[in-house]
Coordinates of C-alpha atoms in Angstrom, one line a residue:
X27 CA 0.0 0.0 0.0
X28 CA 1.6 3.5 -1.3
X29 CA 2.0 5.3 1.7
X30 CA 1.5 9.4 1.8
X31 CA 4.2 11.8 3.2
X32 CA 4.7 15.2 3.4
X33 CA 8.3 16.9 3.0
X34 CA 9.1 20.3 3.9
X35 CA 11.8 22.7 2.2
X36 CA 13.4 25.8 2.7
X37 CA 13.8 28.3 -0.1
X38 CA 14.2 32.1 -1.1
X39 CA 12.0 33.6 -3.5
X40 CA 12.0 37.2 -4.2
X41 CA 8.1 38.9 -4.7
X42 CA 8.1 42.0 -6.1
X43 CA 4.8 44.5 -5.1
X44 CA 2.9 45.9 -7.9
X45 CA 4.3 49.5 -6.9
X46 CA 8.0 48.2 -7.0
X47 CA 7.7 47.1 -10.4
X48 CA 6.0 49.7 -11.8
X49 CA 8.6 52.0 -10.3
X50 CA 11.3 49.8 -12.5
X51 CA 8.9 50.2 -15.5
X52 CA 9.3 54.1 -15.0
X53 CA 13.1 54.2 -14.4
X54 CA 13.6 52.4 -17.2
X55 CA 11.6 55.0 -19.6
X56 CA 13.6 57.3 -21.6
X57 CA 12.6 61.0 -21.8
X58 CA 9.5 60.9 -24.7
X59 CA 8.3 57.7 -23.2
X60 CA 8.0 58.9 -19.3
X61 CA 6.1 62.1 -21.1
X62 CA 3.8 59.7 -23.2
X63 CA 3.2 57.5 -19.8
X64 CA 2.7 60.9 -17.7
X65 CA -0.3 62.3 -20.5
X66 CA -1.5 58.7 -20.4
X67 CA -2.0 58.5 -16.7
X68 CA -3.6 62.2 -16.5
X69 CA -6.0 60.8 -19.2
X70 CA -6.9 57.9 -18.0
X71 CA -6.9 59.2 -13.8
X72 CA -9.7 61.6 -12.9
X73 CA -8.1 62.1 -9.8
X74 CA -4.8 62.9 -11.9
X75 CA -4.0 66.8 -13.0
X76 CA -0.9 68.3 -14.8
X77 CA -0.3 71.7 -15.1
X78 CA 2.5 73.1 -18.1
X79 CA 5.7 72.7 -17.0
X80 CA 6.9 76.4 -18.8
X81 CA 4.0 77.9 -15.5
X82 CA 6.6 76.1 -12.7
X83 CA 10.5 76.6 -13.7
X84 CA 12.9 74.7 -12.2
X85 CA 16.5 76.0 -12.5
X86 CA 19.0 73.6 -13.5
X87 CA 21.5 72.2 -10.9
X88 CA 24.7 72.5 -10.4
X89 CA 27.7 71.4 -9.2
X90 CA 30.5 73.1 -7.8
X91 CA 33.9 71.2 -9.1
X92 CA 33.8 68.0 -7.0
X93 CA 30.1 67.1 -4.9
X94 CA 26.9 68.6 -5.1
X95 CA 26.2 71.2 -1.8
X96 CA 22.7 69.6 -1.3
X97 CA 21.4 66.1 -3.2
X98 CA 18.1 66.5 -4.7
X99 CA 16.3 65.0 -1.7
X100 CA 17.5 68.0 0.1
X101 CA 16.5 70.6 -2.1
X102 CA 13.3 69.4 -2.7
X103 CA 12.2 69.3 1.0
X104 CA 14.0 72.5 1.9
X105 CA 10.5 74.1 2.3
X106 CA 9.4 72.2 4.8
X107 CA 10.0 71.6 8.7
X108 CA 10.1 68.0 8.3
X109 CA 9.1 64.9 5.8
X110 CA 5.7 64.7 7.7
X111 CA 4.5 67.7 6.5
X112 CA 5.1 66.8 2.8
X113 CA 2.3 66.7 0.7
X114 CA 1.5 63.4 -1.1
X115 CA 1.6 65.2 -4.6
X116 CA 4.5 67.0 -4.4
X117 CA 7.0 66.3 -7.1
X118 CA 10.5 67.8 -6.2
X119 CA 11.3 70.9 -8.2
X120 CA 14.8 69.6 -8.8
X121 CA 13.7 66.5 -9.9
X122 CA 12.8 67.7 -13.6
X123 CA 13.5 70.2 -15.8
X124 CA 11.1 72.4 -17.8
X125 CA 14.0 73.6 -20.2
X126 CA 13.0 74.5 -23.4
X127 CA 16.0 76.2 -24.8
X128 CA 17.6 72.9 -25.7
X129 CA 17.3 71.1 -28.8
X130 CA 18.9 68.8 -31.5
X131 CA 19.2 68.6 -35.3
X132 CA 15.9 67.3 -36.9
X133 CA 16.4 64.5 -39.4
X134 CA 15.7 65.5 -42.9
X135 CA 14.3 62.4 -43.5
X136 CA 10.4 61.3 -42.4
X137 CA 10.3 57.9 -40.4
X138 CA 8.2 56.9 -43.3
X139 CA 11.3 57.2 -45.8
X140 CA 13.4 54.9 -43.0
X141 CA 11.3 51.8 -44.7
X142 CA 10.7 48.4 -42.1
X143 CA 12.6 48.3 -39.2
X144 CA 13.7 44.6 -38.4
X145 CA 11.9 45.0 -35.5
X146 CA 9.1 45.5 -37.2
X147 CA 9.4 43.2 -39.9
X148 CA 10.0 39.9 -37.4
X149 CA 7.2 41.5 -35.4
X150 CA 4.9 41.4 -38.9
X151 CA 6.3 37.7 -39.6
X152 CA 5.6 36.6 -36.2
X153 CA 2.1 37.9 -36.2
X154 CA 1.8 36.4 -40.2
X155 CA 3.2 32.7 -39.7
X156 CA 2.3 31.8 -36.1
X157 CA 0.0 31.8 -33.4
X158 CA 1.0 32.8 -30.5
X159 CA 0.0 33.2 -26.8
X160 CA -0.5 36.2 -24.6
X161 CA 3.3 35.1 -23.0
X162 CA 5.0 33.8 -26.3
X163 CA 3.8 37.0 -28.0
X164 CA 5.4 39.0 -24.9
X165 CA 8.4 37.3 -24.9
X166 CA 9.0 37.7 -28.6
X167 CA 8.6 41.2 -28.0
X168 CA 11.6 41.3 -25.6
X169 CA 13.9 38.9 -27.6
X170 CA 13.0 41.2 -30.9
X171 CA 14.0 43.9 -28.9
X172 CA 17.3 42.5 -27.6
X173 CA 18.5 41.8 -31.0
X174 CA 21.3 44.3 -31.8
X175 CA 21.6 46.6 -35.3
X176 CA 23.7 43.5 -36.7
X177 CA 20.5 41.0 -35.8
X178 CA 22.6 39.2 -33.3
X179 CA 20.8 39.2 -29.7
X180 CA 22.2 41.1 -27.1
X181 CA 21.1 39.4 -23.5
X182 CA 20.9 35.6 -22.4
X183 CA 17.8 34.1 -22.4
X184 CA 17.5 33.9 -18.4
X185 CA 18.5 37.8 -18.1
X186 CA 15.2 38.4 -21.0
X187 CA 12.7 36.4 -18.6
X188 CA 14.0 38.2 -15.7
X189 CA 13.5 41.5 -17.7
X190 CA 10.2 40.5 -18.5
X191 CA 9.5 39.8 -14.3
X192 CA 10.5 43.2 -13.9
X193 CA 9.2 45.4 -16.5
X194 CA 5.6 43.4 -16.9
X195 CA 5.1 41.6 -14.0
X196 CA 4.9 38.4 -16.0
X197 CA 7.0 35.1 -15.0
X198 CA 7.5 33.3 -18.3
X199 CA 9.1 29.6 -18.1
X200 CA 12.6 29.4 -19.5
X201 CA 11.3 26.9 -21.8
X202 CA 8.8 29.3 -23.5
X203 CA 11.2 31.8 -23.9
X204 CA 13.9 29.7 -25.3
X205 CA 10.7 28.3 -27.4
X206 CA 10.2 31.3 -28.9
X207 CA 14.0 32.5 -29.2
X208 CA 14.2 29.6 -31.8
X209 CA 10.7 30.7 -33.3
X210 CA 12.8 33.9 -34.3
X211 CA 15.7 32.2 -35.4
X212 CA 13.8 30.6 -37.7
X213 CA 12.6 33.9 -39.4
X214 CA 13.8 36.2 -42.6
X215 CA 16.9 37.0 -42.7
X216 CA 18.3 34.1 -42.3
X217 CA 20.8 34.2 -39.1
X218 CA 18.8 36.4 -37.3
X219 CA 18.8 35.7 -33.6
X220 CA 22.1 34.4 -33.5
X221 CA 24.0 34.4 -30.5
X222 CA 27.7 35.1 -32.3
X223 CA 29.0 35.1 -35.5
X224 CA 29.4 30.9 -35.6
X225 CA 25.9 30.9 -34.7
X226 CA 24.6 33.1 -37.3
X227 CA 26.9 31.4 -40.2
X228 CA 25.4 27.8 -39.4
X229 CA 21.6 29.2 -39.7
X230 CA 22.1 30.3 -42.5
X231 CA 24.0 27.4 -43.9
X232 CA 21.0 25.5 -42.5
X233 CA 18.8 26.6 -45.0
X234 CA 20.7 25.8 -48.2
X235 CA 20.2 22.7 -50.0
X236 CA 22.0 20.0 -48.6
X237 CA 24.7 19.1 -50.4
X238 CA 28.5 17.8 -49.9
X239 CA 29.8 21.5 -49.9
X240 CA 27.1 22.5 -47.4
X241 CA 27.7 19.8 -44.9
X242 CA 31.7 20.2 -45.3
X243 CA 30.8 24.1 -44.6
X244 CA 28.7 23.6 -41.5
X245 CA 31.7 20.7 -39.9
X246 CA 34.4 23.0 -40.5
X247 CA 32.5 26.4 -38.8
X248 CA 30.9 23.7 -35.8
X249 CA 34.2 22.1 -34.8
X250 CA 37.2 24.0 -36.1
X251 CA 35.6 27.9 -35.8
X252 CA 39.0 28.9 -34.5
X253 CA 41.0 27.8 -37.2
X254 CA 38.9 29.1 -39.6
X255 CA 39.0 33.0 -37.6
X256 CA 42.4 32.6 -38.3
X257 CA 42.4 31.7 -41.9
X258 CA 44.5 28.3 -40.9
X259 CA 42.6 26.3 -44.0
X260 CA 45.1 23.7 -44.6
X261 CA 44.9 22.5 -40.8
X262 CA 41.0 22.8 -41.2
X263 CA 41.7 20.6 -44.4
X264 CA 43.7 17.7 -42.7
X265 CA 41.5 17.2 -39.8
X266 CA 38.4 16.8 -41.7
X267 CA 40.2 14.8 -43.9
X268 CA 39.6 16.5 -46.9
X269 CA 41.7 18.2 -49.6
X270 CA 42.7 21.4 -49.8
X271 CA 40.0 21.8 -53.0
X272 CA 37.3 20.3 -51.1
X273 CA 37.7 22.4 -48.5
X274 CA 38.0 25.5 -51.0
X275 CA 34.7 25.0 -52.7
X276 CA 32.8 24.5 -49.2
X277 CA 34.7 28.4 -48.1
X278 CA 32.8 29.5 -51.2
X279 CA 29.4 28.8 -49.9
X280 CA 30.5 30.3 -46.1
X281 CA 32.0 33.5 -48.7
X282 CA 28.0 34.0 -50.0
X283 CA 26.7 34.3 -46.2
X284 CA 25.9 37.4 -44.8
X285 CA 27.9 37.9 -41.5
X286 CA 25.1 41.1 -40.6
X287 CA 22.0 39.8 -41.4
X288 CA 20.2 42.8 -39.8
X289 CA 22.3 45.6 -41.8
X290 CA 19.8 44.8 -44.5
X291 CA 17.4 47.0 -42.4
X292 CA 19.6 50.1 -42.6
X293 CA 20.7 49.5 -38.7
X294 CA 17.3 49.3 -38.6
X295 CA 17.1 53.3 -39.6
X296 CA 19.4 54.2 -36.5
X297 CA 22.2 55.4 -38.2
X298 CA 19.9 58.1 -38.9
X299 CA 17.4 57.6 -36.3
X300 CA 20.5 58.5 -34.2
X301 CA 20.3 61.9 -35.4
X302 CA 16.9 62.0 -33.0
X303 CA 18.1 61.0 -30.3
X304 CA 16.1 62.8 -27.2
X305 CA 18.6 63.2 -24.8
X306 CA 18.0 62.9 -20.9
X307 CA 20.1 64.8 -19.5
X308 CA 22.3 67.6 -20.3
X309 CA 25.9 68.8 -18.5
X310 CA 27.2 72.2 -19.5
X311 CA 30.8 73.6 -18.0
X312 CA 31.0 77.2 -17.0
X313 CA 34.8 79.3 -17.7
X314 CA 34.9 78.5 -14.1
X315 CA 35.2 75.2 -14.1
X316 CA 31.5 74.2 -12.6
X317 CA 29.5 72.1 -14.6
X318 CA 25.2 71.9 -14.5
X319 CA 23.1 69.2 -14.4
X320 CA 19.7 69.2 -16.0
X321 CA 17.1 66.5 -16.6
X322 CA 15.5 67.5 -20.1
X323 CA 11.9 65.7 -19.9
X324 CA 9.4 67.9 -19.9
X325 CA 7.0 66.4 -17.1
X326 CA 4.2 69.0 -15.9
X327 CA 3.7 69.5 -12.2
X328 CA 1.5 66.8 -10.8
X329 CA -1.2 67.3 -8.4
X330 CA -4.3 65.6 -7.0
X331 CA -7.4 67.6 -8.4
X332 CA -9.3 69.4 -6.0
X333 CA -12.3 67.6 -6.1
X334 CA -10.9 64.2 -4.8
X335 CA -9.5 65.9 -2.2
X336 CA -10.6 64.1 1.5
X337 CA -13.0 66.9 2.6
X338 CA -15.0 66.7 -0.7
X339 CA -18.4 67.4 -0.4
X340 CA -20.8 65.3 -1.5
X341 CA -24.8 65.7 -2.6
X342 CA -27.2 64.1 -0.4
X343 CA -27.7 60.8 -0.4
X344 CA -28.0 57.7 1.6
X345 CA -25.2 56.1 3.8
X346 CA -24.4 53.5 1.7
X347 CA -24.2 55.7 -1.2
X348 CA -22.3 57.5 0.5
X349 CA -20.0 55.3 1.4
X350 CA -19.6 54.1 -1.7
X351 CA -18.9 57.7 -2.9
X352 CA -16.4 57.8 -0.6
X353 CA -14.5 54.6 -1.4
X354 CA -14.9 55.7 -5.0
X355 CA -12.8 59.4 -4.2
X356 CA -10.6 57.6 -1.8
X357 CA -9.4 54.9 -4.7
X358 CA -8.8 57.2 -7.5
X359 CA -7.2 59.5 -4.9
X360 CA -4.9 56.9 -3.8
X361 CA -3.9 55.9 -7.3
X362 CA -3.0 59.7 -8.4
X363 CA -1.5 60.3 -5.3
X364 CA 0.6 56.5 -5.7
X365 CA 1.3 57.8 -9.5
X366 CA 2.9 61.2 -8.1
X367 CA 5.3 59.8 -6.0
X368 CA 6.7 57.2 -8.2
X369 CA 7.5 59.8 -11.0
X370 CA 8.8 61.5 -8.1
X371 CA 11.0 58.5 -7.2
X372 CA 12.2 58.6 -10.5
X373 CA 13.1 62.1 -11.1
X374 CA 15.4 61.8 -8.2
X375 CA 16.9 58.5 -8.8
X376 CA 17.8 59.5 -11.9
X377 CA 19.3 62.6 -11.3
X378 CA 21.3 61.6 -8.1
X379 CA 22.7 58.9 -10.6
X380 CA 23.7 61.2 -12.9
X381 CA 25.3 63.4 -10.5
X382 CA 27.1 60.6 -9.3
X383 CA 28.4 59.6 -12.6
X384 CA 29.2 63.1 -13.4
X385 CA 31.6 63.8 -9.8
X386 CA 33.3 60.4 -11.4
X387 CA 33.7 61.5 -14.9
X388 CA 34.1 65.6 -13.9
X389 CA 37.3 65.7 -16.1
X390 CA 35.5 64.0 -19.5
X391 CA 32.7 66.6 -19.2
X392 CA 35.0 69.7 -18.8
X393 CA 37.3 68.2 -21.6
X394 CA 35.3 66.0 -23.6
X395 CA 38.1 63.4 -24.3
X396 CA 37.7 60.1 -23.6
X397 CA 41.0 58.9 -22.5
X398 CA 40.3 61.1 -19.3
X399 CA 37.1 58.8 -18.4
X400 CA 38.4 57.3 -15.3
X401 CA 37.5 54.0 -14.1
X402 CA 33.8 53.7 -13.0
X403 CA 31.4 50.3 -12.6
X404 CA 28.1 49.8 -11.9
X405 CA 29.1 49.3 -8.2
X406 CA 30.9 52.8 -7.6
X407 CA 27.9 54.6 -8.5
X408 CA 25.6 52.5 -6.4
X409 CA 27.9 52.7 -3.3
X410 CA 27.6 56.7 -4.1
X411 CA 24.1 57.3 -4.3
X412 CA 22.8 54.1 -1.4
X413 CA 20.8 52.8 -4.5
X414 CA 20.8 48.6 -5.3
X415 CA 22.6 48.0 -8.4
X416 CA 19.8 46.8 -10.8
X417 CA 18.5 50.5 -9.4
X418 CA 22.0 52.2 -11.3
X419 CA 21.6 49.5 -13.9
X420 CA 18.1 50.4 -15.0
X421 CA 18.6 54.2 -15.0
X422 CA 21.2 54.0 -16.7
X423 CA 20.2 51.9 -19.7
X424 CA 18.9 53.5 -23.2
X425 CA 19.6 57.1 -21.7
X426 CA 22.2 60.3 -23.4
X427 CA 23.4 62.7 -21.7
X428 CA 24.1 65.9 -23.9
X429 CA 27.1 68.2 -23.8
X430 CA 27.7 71.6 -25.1
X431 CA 29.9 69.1 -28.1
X432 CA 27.9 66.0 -28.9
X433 CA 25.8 63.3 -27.0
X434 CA 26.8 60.2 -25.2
X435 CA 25.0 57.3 -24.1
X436 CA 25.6 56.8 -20.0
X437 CA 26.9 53.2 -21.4
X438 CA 29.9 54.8 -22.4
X439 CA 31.1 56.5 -19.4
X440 CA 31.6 53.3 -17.3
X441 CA 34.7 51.3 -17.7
X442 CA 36.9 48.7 -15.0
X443 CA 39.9 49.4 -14.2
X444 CA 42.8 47.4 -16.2
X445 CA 45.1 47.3 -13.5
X446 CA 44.4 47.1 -9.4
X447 CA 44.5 50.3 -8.2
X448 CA 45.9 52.2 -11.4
X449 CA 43.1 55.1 -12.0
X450 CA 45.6 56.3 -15.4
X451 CA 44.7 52.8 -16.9
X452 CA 41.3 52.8 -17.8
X453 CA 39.6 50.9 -21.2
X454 CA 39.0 53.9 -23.5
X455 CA 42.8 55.0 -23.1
X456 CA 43.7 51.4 -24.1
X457 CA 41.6 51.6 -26.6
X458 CA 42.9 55.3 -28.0
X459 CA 46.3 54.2 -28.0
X460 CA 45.8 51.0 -29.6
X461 CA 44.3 52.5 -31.9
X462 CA 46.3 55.3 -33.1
X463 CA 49.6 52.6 -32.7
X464 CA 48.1 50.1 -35.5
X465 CA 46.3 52.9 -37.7
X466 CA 50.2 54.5 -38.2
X467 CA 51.9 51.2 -38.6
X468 CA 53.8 50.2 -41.1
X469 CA 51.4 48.0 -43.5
X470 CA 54.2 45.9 -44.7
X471 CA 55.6 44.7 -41.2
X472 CA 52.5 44.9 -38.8
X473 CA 53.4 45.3 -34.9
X474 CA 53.0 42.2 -33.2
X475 CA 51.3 42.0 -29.8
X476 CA 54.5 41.9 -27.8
X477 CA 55.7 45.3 -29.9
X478 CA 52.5 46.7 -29.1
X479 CA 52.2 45.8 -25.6
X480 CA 56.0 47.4 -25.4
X481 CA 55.2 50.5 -26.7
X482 CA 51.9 51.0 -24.7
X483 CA 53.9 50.8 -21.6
X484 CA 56.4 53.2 -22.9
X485 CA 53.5 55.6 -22.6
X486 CA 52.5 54.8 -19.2
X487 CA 50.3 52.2 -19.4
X488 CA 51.6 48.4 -18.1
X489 CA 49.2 45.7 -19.0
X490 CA 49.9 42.6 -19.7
X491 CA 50.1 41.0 -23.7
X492 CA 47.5 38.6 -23.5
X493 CA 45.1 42.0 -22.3
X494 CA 46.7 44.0 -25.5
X495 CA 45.4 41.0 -27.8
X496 CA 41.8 41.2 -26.0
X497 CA 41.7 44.8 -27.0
X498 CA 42.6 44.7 -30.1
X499 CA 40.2 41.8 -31.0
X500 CA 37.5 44.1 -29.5
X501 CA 38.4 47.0 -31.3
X502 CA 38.0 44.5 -34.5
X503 CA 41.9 44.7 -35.5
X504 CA 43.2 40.8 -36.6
X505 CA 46.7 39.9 -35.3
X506 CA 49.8 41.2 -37.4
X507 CA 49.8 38.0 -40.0
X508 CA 46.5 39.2 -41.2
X509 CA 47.1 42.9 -41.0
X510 CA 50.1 42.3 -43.6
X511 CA 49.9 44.4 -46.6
X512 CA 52.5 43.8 -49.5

């Protein structure tokens, strides 16, 4: 007889409220979009009401050449004897920025004249050649979305779902998503969706008729993908076994792929999309050496409309009526009121993240070079501003900051340290000086990593070889055999 028992286990599970990741939702939002989500909410909240930002200025912020004399949290409750007597729907004047005096170049061109993004064309194939649920439809959404200008995708398939978690408040299986990850693989272009450039040469490979060639092609890039990055065919040759011609006429069918599958959609109209770029923030030097901080959304003042206030009078009628007026003023109220202080949140988050980032990076916004960006993670910033690091990741992520010289994602400013403890040696000075070293070699007798490493420490900076030859395979320069020009 099966007998019945009843184990216990001990786990960790992390819940998120409604309100928390909603708040992630808004941090995430670049400028248009928090303005779109703002009109939204005061159309679709009675209890909601905005007033035009150009009636309330708020003067931009600034900093005086190292910290900040008060944080934002500090000027915006200057004005009151303590945080008990702060209104519900007060939004911080130094939390946003009504600026109007800011602007970028328009693009000539109309979105129309951009033709179909690949987002949008996957999207239309998706919707054309499978049905899909409410979660594979939303998880197609994010994978689409993660897929860089090249069509490769950008995040693993676990930090997607946990995206999803986050910003929708939907837990998708792993399975499903990884379910519908191959859906998209299996879309126009061909090699879409890959996860590197093996990846993305095998789908398409996948798809051609099968022949001797084909399969000789797909061996060689599955097993000896090394070998072929370095052009060493005749080793590729003997361990398949194969001749030298053999091997020859299968490198003709890899020569017809298409390495970018997504460049077919113009960077999917960035590279003049770019062009419209809505900056979030914007950091202007003075002769003195101070710089200023502004946040450029335009979100209007937010306030709970006067006749959802508490003490609203209400026509006569009989208790339970009245009561159930009541509960009706007091829910809306509570969700304009909830509304107002996470824009709030935001506004501050944001902007005591930036300030952070700027202190850091003072010297690349007063100069504008990148080799002065000093060494800054994720981590620094958080340990700054008392904020969790998916907090600093979040805000950071999709958003520009302008300068009086051009615009910069946030993305760019962070970079680890090369060395322990050396604040000279940071990635974009590697990067400079690798750069300008192989661009003014001599063609015909290429500098091998060791020369390189050698002459980068003549100019201060000692890293090792095998760190030289990580940069310059990031930087997309091939070792010295194949930079040889006769």
């Amino acid at each position: 007889m099966a007998s019945q028992q009843l184990n216990q286990t001990q786990g960790l599970r992390q819940k998120l409220t409604p309100q928390q990741v909603q708040f992630v939702r808004l941090l995430e939002m670049n400028g248009p979009e928090i303005e779109e989500e703002v009109r939204r909410a005061v159309e679709d909240m009675p209890a909601l009401e905005a007033s035009d930002p150009a009636e309330h200025p708020a003067p931009p912020l600034t900093e005086d050449g190292s910290t900040f004399s008060e944080t934002p949290e500090q000027m915006s409750r200057a004005d009151f004897a303590s945080d008990d007597d702060i209104p519900d729907n007060y939004i911080p004047r130094g939390a946003f920025s009504a600026r109007r005096d800011f602007s970028l170049p328009e693009p000539s061109a109309t979105p129309d004249s951009y033709g179909e993004s690949l987002f949008e064309a996957l999207s239309r194939q998706l919707g054309q050649q499978m049905e899909l649920t409410d979660e594979e439809r939303l998880a197609a959404k994010h994978i689409i979305g993660n897929l860089d200008d090249n069509g490769y995708i950008t995040r693993d398939l676990r930090s997607i779902a946990d995206d999803i978690l986050m910003a929708e408040g939907v837990d998708i299986p792993a399975d499903t998503v990884k379910r519908v990850w191959q859906m998209v693989r299996s879309l126009d272009p061909a090699g879409v969706g890959a996860a590197d450039l093996r990846d993305c040469l095998l789908l398409q490979l996948d798809r051609m008729p099968r022949s001797t060639a084909q399969l000789t092609a797909r061996e060689a890039l599955r097993d000896y993908f090394d070998l072929f990055s370095k052009r060493h065919f005749d080793k590729i040759a003997s361990s398949l076994g194969i001749t030298r011609e053999a091997l020859d006429e299968a490198l003709s069918l890899v020569a017809r792929l298409n390495p970018k599958p997504g460049a077919a959609f113009a960077s999917s109209g960035l590279e003049d999309r770019s062009r419209h770029i809505t900056p979030d923030f914007l950091v202007e030097p003075d002769p003195d050496g101070n710089l200023t901080l502004t946040l450029l959304n335009r979100i209007p003042e937010l306030s709970v409309a006067a006749t959802f206030a508490e003490d609203t009078p209400l026509p006569p009628a009989s208790r339970r009526e009245t009561a159930a007026a009541r509960l009706f003023i007091k829910s809306r109220r509570d969700d304009a009121q909830g509304f107002i202080r996470l824009i709030s949140m935001r506004q501050e988050a944001l902007y005591r993240v930036m300030a952070a980032i700027m202190s850091v990076q003072r010297e690349f916004f007063l100069t504008e070079d990148p080799s002065t960006l000093r060494p800054m993670v994720l981590r620094d910033i958080a340990a700054m501003t008392g904020y969790d690091l998916s907090v600093i990741s979040r805000a950071t992520q999709g958003k520009y900051v302008a300068t009086p010289r051009g615009l910069y994602p946030l993305k760019m400013l962070f970079n680890e340290r090369s060395k322990e403890n050396d604040d000279a040696t940071t990635s974009p000075r590697i990067s400079a000086f690798l750069t300008e070293l192989i661009q003014s070699e001599d063609k015909s007798r290429p500098l091998s990593d060791e020369q390189l490493t050698t002459l980068l420490r003549e100019r201060g900076l000692d890293i090792a070889r095998r760190t030289v030859a990580k940069y310059r395979e990031r930087l997309g320069f091939p070792v010295a055999r194949l930079r040889k020009q006769a």
